[in-house]
Short mmCIF file of C-alpha atoms in Angstrom, two decimals:
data_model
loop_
_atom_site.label_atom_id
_atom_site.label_comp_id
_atom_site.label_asym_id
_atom_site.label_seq_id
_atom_site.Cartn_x
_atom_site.Cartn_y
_atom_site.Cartn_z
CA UNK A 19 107.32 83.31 120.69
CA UNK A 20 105.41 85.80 122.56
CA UNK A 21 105.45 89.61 121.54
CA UNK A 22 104.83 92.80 123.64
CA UNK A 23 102.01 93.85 121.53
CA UNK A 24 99.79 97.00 121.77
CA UNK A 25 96.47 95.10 122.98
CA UNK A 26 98.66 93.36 125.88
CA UNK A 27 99.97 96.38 126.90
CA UNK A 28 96.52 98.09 127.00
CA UNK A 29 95.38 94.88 128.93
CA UNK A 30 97.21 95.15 131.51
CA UNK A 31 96.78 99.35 131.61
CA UNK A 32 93.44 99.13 133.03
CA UNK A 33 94.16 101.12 135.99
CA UNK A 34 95.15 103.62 133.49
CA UNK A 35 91.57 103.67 131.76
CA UNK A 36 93.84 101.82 128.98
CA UNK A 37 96.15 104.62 127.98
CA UNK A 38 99.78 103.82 127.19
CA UNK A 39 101.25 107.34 126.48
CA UNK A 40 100.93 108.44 130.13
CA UNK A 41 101.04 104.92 131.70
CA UNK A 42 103.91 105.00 134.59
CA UNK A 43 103.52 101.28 135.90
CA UNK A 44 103.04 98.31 134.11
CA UNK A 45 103.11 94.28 135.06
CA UNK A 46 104.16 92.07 132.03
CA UNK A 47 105.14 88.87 134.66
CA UNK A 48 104.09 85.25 133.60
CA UNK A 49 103.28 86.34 129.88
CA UNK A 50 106.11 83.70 128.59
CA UNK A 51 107.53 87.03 126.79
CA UNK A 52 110.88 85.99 125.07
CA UNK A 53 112.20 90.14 123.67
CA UNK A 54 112.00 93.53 125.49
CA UNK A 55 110.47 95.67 122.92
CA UNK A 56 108.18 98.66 121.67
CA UNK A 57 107.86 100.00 125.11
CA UNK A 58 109.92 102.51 124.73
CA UNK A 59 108.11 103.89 121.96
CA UNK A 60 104.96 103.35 123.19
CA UNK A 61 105.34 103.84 127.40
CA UNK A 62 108.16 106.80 127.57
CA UNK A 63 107.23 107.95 131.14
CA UNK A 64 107.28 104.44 132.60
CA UNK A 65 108.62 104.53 136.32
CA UNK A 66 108.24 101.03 137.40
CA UNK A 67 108.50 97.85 134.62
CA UNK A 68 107.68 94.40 136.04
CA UNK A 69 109.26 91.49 133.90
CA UNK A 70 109.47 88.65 136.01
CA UNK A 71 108.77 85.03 135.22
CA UNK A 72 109.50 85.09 131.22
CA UNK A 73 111.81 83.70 128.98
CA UNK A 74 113.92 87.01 128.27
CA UNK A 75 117.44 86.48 127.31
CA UNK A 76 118.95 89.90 127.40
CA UNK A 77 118.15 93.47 128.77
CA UNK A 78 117.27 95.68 125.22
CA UNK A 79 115.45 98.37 124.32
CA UNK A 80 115.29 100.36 127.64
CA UNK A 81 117.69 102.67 126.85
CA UNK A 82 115.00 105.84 125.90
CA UNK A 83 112.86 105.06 129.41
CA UNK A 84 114.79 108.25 130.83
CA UNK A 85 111.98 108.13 134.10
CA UNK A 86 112.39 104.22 134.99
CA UNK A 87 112.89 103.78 138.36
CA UNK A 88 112.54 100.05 139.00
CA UNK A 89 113.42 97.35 136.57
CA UNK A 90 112.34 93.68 137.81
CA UNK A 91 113.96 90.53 135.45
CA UNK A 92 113.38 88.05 137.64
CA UNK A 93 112.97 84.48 137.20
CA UNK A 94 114.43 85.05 133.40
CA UNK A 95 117.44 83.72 131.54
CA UNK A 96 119.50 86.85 131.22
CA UNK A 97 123.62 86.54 131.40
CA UNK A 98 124.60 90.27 131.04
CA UNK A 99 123.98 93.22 132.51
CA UNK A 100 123.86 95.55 129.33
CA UNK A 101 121.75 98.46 127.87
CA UNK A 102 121.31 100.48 130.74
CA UNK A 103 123.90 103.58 130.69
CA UNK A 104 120.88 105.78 129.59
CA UNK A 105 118.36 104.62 132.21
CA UNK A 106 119.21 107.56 134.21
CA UNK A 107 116.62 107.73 136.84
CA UNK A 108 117.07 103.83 137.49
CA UNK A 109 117.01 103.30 141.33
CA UNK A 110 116.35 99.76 141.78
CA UNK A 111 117.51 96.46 139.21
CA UNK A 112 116.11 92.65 140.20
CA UNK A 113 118.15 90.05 138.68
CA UNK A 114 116.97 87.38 140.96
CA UNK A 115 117.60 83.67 139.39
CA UNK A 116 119.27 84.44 136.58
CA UNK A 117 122.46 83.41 134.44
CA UNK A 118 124.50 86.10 134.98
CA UNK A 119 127.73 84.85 134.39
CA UNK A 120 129.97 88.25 133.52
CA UNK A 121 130.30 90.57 136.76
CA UNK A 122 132.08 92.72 134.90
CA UNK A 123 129.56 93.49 133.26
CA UNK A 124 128.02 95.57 136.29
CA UNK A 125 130.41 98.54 135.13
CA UNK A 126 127.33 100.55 133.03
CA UNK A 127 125.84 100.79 136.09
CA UNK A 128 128.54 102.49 137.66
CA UNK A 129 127.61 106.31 136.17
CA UNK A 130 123.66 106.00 137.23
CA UNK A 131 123.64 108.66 140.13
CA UNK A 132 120.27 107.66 141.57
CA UNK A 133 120.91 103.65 141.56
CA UNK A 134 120.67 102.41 145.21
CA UNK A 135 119.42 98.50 145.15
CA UNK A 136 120.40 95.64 143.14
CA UNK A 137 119.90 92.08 143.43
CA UNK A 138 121.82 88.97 141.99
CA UNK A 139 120.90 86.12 144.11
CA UNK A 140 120.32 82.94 142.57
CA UNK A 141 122.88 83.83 139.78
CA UNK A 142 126.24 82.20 139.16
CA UNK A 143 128.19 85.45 139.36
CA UNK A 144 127.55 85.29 143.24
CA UNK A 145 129.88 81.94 143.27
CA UNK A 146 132.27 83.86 142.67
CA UNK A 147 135.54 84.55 145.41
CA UNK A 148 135.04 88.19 146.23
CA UNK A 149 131.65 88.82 143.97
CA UNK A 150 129.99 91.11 147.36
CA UNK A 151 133.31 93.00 147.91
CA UNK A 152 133.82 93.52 143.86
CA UNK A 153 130.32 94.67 143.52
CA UNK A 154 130.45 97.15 146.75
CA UNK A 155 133.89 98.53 145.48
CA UNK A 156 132.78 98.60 141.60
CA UNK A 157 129.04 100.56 142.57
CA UNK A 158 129.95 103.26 145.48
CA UNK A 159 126.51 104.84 144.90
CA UNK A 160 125.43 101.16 145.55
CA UNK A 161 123.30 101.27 148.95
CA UNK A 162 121.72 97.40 149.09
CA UNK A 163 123.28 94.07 147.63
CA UNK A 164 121.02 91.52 147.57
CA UNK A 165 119.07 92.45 150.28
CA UNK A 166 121.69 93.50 152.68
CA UNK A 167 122.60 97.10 153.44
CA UNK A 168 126.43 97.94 152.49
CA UNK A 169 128.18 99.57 155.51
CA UNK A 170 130.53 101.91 155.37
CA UNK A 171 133.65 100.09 156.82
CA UNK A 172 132.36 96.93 154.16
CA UNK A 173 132.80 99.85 151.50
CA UNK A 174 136.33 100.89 152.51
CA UNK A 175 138.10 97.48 152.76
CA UNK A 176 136.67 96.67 149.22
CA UNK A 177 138.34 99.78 147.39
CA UNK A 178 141.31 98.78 149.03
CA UNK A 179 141.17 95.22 147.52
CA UNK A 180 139.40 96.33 144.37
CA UNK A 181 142.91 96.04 142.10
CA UNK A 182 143.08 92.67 143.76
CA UNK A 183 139.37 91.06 143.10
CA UNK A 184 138.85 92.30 139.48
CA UNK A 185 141.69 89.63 138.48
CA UNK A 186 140.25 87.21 140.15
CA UNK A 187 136.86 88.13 138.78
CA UNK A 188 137.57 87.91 135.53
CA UNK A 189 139.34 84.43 136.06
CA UNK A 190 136.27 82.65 136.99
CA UNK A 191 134.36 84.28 133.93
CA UNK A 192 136.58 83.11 131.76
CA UNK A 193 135.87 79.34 133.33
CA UNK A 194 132.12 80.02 133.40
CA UNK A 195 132.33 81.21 129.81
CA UNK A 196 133.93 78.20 128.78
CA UNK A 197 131.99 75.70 130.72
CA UNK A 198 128.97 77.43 129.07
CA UNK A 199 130.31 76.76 125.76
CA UNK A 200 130.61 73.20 126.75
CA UNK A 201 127.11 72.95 127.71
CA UNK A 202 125.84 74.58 124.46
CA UNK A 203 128.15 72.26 122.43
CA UNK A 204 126.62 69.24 124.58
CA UNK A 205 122.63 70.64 124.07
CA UNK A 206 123.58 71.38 120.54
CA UNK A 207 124.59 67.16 119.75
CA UNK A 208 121.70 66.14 122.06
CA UNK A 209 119.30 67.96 119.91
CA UNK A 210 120.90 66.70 116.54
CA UNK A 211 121.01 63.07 117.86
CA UNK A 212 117.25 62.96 118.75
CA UNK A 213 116.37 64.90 115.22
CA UNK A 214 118.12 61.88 113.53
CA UNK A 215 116.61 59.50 115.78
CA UNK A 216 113.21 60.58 114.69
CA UNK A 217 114.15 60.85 110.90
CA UNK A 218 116.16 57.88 111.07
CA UNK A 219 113.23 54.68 110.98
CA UNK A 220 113.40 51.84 108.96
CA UNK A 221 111.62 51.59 105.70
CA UNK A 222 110.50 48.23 106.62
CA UNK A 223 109.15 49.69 109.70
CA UNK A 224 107.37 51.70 108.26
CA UNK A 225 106.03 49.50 105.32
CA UNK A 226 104.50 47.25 108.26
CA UNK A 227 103.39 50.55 109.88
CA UNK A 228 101.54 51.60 106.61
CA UNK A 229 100.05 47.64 106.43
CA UNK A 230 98.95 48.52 110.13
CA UNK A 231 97.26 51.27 109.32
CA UNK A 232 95.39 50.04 106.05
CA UNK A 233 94.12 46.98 108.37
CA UNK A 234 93.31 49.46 111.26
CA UNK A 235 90.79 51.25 108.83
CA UNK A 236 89.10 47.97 107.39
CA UNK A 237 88.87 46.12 111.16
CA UNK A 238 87.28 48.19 113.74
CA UNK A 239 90.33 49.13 116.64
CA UNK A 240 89.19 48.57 120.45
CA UNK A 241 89.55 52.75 121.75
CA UNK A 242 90.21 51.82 125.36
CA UNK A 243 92.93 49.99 125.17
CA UNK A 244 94.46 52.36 122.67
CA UNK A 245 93.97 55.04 125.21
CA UNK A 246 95.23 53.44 127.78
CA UNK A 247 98.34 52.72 126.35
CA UNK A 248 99.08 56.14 125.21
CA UNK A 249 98.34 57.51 128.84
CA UNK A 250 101.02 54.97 130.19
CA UNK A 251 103.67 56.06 127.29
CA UNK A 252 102.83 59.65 127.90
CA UNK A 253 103.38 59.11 131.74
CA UNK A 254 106.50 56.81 131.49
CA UNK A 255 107.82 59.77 129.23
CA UNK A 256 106.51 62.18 131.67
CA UNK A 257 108.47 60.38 134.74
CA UNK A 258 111.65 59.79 132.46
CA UNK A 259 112.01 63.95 131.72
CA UNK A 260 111.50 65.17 135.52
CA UNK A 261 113.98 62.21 136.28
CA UNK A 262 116.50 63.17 133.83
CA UNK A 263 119.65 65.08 135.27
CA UNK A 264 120.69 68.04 133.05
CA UNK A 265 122.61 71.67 134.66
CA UNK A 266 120.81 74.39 135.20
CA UNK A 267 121.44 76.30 131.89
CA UNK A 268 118.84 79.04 130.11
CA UNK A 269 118.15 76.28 127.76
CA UNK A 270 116.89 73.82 130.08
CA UNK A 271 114.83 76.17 131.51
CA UNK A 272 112.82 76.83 127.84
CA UNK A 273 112.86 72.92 127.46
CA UNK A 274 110.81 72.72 131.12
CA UNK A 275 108.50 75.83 130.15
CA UNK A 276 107.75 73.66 127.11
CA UNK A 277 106.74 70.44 128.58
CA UNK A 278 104.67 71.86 130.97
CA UNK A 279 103.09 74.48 128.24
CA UNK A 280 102.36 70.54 126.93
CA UNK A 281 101.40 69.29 129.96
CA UNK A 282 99.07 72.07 130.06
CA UNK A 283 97.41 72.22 126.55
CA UNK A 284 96.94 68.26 126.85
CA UNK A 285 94.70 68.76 130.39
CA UNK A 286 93.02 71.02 128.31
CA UNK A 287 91.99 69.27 125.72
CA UNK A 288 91.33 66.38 128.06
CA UNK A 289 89.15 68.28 129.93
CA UNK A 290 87.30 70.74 127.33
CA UNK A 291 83.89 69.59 126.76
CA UNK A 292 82.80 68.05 123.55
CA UNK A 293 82.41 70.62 120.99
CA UNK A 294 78.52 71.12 120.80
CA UNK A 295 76.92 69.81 117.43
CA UNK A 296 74.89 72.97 115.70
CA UNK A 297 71.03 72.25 116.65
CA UNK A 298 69.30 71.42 112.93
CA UNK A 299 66.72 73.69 111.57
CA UNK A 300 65.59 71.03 108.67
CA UNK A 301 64.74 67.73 108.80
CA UNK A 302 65.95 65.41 106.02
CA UNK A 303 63.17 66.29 103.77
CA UNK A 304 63.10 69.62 103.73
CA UNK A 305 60.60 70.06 106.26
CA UNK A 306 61.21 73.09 108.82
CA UNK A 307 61.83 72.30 112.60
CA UNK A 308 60.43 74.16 115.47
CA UNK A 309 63.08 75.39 117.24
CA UNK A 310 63.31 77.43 120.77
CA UNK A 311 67.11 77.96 121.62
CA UNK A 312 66.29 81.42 123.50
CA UNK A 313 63.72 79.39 124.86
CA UNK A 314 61.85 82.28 125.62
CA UNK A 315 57.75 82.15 125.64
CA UNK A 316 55.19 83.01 122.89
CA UNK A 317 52.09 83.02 121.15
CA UNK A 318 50.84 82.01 117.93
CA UNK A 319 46.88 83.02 117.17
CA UNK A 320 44.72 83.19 114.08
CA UNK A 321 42.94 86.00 113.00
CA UNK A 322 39.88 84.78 110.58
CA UNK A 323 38.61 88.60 110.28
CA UNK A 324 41.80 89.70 108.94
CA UNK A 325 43.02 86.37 107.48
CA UNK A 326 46.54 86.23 108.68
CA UNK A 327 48.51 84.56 111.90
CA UNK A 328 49.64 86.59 114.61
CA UNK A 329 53.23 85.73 116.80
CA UNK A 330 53.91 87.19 119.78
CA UNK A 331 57.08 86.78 120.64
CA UNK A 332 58.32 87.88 124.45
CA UNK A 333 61.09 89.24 123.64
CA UNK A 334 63.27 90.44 126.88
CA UNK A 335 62.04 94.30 128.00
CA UNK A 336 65.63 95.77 128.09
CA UNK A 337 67.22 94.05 124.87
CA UNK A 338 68.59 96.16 121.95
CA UNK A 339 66.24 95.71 118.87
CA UNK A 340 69.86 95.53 116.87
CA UNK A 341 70.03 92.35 118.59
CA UNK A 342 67.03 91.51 117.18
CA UNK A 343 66.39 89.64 113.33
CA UNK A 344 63.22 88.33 112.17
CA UNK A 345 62.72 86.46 108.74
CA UNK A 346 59.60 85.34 107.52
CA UNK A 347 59.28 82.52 104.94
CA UNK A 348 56.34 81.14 102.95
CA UNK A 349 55.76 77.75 106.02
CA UNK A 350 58.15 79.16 108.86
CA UNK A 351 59.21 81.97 110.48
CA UNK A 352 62.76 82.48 112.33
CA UNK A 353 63.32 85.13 115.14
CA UNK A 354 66.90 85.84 116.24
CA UNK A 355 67.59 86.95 119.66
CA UNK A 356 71.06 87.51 120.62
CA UNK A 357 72.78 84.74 118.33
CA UNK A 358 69.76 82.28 120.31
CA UNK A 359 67.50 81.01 117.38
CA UNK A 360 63.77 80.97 117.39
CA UNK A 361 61.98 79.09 114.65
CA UNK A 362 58.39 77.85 114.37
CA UNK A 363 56.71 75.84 111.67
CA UNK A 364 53.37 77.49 110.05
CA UNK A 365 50.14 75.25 109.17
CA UNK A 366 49.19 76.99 106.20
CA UNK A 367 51.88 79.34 103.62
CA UNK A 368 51.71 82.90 104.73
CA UNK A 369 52.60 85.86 102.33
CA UNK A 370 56.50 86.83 103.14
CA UNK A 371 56.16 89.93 101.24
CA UNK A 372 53.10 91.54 103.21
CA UNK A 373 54.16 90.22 106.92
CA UNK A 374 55.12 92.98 109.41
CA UNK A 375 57.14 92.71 112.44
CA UNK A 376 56.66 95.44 115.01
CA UNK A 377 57.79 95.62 118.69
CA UNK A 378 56.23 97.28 121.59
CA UNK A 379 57.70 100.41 123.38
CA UNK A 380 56.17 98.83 126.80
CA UNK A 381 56.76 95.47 127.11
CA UNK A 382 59.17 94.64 124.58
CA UNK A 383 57.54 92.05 122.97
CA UNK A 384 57.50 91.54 119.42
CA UNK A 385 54.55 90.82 117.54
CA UNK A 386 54.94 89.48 113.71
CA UNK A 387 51.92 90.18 111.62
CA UNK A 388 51.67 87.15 108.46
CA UNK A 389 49.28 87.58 106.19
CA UNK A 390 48.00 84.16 104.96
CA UNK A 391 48.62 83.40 101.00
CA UNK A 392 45.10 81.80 100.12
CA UNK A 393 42.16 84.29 100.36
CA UNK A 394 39.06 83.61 102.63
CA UNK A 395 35.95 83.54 99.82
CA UNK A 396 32.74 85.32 101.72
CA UNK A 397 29.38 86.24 101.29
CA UNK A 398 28.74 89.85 99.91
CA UNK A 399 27.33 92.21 102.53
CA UNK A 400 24.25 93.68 102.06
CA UNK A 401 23.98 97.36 100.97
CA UNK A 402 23.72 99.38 104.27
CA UNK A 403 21.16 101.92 104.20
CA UNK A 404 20.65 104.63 106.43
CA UNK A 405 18.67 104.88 109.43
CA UNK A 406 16.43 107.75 107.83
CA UNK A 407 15.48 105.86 104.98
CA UNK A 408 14.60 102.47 107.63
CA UNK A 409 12.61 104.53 109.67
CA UNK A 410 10.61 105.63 106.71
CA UNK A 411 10.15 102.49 105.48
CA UNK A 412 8.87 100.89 109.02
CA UNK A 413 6.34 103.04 108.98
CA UNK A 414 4.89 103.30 105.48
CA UNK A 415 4.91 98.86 106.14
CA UNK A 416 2.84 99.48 109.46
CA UNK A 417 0.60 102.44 107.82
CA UNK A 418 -0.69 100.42 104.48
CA UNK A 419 -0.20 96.50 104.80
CA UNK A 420 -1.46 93.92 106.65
CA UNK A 421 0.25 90.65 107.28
CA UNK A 422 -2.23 87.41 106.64
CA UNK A 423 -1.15 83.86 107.01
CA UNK A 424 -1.44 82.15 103.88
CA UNK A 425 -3.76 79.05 103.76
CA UNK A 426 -4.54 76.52 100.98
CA UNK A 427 -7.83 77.17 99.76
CA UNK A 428 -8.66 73.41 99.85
CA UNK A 429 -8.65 73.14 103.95
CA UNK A 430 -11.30 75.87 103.70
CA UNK A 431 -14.17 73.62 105.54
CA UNK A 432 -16.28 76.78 106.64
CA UNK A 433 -17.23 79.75 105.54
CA UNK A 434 -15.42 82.80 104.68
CA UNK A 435 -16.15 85.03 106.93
CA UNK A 436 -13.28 87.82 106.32
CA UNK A 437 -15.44 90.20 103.95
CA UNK A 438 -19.25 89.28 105.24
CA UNK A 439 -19.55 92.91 106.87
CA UNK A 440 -17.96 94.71 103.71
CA UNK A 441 -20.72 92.85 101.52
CA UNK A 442 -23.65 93.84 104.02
CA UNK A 443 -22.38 97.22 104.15
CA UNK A 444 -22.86 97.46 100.62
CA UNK A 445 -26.23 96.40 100.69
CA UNK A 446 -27.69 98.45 103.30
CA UNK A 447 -31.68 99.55 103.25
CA UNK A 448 -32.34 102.68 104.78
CA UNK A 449 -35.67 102.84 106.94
CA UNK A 450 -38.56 103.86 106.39
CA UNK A 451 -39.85 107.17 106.11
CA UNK A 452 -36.11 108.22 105.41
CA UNK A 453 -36.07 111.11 102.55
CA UNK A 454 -33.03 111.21 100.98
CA UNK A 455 -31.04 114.56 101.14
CA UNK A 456 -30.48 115.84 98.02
CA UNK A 457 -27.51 118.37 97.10
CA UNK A 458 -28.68 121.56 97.30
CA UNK A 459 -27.88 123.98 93.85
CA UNK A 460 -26.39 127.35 93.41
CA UNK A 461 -28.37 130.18 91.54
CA UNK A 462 -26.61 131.51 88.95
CA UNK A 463 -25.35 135.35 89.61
CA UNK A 464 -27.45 138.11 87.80
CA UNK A 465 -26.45 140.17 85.28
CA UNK A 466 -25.52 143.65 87.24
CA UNK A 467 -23.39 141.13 89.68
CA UNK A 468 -20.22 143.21 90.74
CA UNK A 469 -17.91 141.16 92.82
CA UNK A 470 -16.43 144.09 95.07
CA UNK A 471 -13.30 142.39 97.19
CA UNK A 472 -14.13 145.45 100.19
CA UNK A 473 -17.98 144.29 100.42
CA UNK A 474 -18.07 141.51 103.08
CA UNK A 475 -19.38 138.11 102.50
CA UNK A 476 -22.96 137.41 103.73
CA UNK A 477 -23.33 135.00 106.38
#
């Protein structure tokens, strides 16, 4: 059964920017709605209610729209005409192929000042010997019947006759009622006798059935055939209901909506794709998978200075970064984009703890910083000294030493020449006639000597 709930109504109140306390106009048709209800609690200033096409049996809960205007029930199975002495704005009522059976019961529509059009065709009321001139005579704010417009002359022969058509009115409801009791009495057995038709199998049927089955799961079954067959029962059953004769009662109307709300589902099903298998993340060992369901690009680089991996991910410029999840484990590392999974496989365990994951303001990628678990062992730097202290040095090298290749004293095959001049100059003879200059001494200062500061030196 189908309910008027809140989120349909707000559905179908888009024009309204989906607000239900002021909503005026509202289309319900083709919802398979089986009860009129909540929308006079919820909708109090509707004007104009479409209801067509639905399985609604009688006219309820309408009573508190004071502002309704236009009331459409067609294509429904109603069979009275009841509920709507309080609608007192109501202007316009579509009954169109329904099961109204009581005319009479078009007397609470008698005190609506503002009613103008109604409409009955398709209904067995309008069988009825002198239904148009009971109507006219019954309704004189009536302006419309079915369509037609009610002249005035049409108006006055029907109050004259009025006294007249209500008897026989009410004869042929009494026969309709009656015949509809007969046809409720008849869809009443034919539902008990197929309920016992389906309870009543034999046991021995179904002890062979239950054989049947147990074989069926030991012996492989051929699916085709199978398939086959049920199509052809399911058509053969499909051909036998359409061929069936039954009246044209409310209840035959549900039973059709139900075989082809089967009909329907079964297409469905028949035609809905396969449902698709979750893509694996793990092989059978344990081992991660790489996976690229966004399939969206990326990078993954290795950064020996800092010891760690680096993943660029390209993630999409305008996405949310809500949308965004990124979990690092120790061999693989899982980005989430949208519901759309991203997973790649590392070639060496990475430090979960310490990674990063940053995104740019720019370009929107991501970029997932992983430090690597195993350290990189190096060589210790040497102490860096200053540039000062190196200058000094260069020089004081340049200033006091001198470079020499070293040689093995025994591939010496000639004479060492390097300090000849050093040992000459040590031995040098001065010529002849050369006097040696000898230091010269200072005398001694006398006695009286008075060394006066102002007196100035001799020269």
């Amino acid at each position: 059964m189908v309910r008027i709930t809140e989120d349909l109504v707000r559905k179908r109140a888009e024009h309204n920017n989906l607000e239900i306390s002021t909503l005026e106009e509202i289309s319900l048709h083709q919802q398979d709605i089986e009860k009129i209800e909540n929308l006079d609690k919820w909708c109090r200033d509707l004007k104009i209610l479409y209801l067509q096409s639905n399985l609604i049996p009688k006219i309820e809960n309408v009573g508190r729209l004071k502002k309704l205007e236009y009331l459409n029930l067609a294509l429904n199975n109603v069979e009275k005409i009841e509920n709507l002495e309080n609608c007192e704005m109501l202007q316009k009522l579509d009954l169109t192929v329904n099961f109204v059976g009581e005319l009479t019961s078009i007397e609470c529509l008698k005190n609506l000042a503002h009613f103008r059009e109604l409409y009955l065709t398709g209904n067995p009321c309008t069988e009825y010997e002198g239904y148009r001139e009971y109507v006219v005579a019954t309704l004189p704010q009536l302006k419309y019947l079915d369509g037609k417009i009610i002249e005035k002359s049409e108006r006055i022969k029907s109050m004259q006759d009025v006294g007249v058509l209500k008897g026989y009115i009410i004869e042929q409801q009494n026969r309709h009622r009656k015949k509809r009791e007969k046809e409720k009495e008849e869809i009443r057995r034919h539902e008990e006798m197929k309920e016992k038709s389906k309870k009543g199998t034999d046991w021995y049927t179904d002890v062979n059935g239950d054989q049947k089955d147990s074989q069926d799961a030991r012996e492989p079954r051929e699916l085709n055939t199978e398939e086959e067959d049920d199509e052809e029962m399911s058509a053969e059953k499909d051909k036998k209901f359409w061929d069936e004769e039954v009246p044209f009662t409310p209840e035959s109307r549900v039973a059709v909506h139900e075989h082809m709300k089967k009909l329907k589902q079964k297409d469905e099903d028949k035609n809905k794709p396969p449902p698709k298998q979750p893509r694996r993340l793990f092989a059978d060992d344990g081992r991660p998978l790489n996976v690229n369901e966004a399939k969206i690009d990326f990078t993954l680089t290795e950064d020996e200075s800092e010891n760690c991996f680096l993943l660029d991910v390209a993630c999409f410029k305008h996405m949310d970064t809500s949308l965004i999840d990124c979990d690092v484990q120790p061999n693989y590392v899982r980005v989430s984009l949208k519901g759309k999974m991203f997973q790649l496989c590392l070639t060496e365990e990475v430090n979960a703890d310490s990674s990063t994951a940053k995104r740019s303001q720019i370009t929107g990628h991501l970029l997932v910083t992983m430090p690597k678990a195993k350290p990189v062992i190096k060589p210790a730097k040497p102490k860096a000294e200053s540039s000062s202290e190196n200058k000094e040095n260069r020089q004081r090298g340049n200033r006091n030493t001198h470079e020499k290749l070293e040689v093995d004293a025994s591939a010496h095959k000639t004479v060492d020449i390097a300090n000849i001049v050093k040992e000459k100059m040590d031995k040098v003879v001065p010529p002849l006639g050369h006097k040696s200059r000898q230091k010269a001494q200072e005398r001694p200062n006398s006695e009286s000597f008075v060394d006066d500061p102002d007196v100035p030196p001799l020269e």
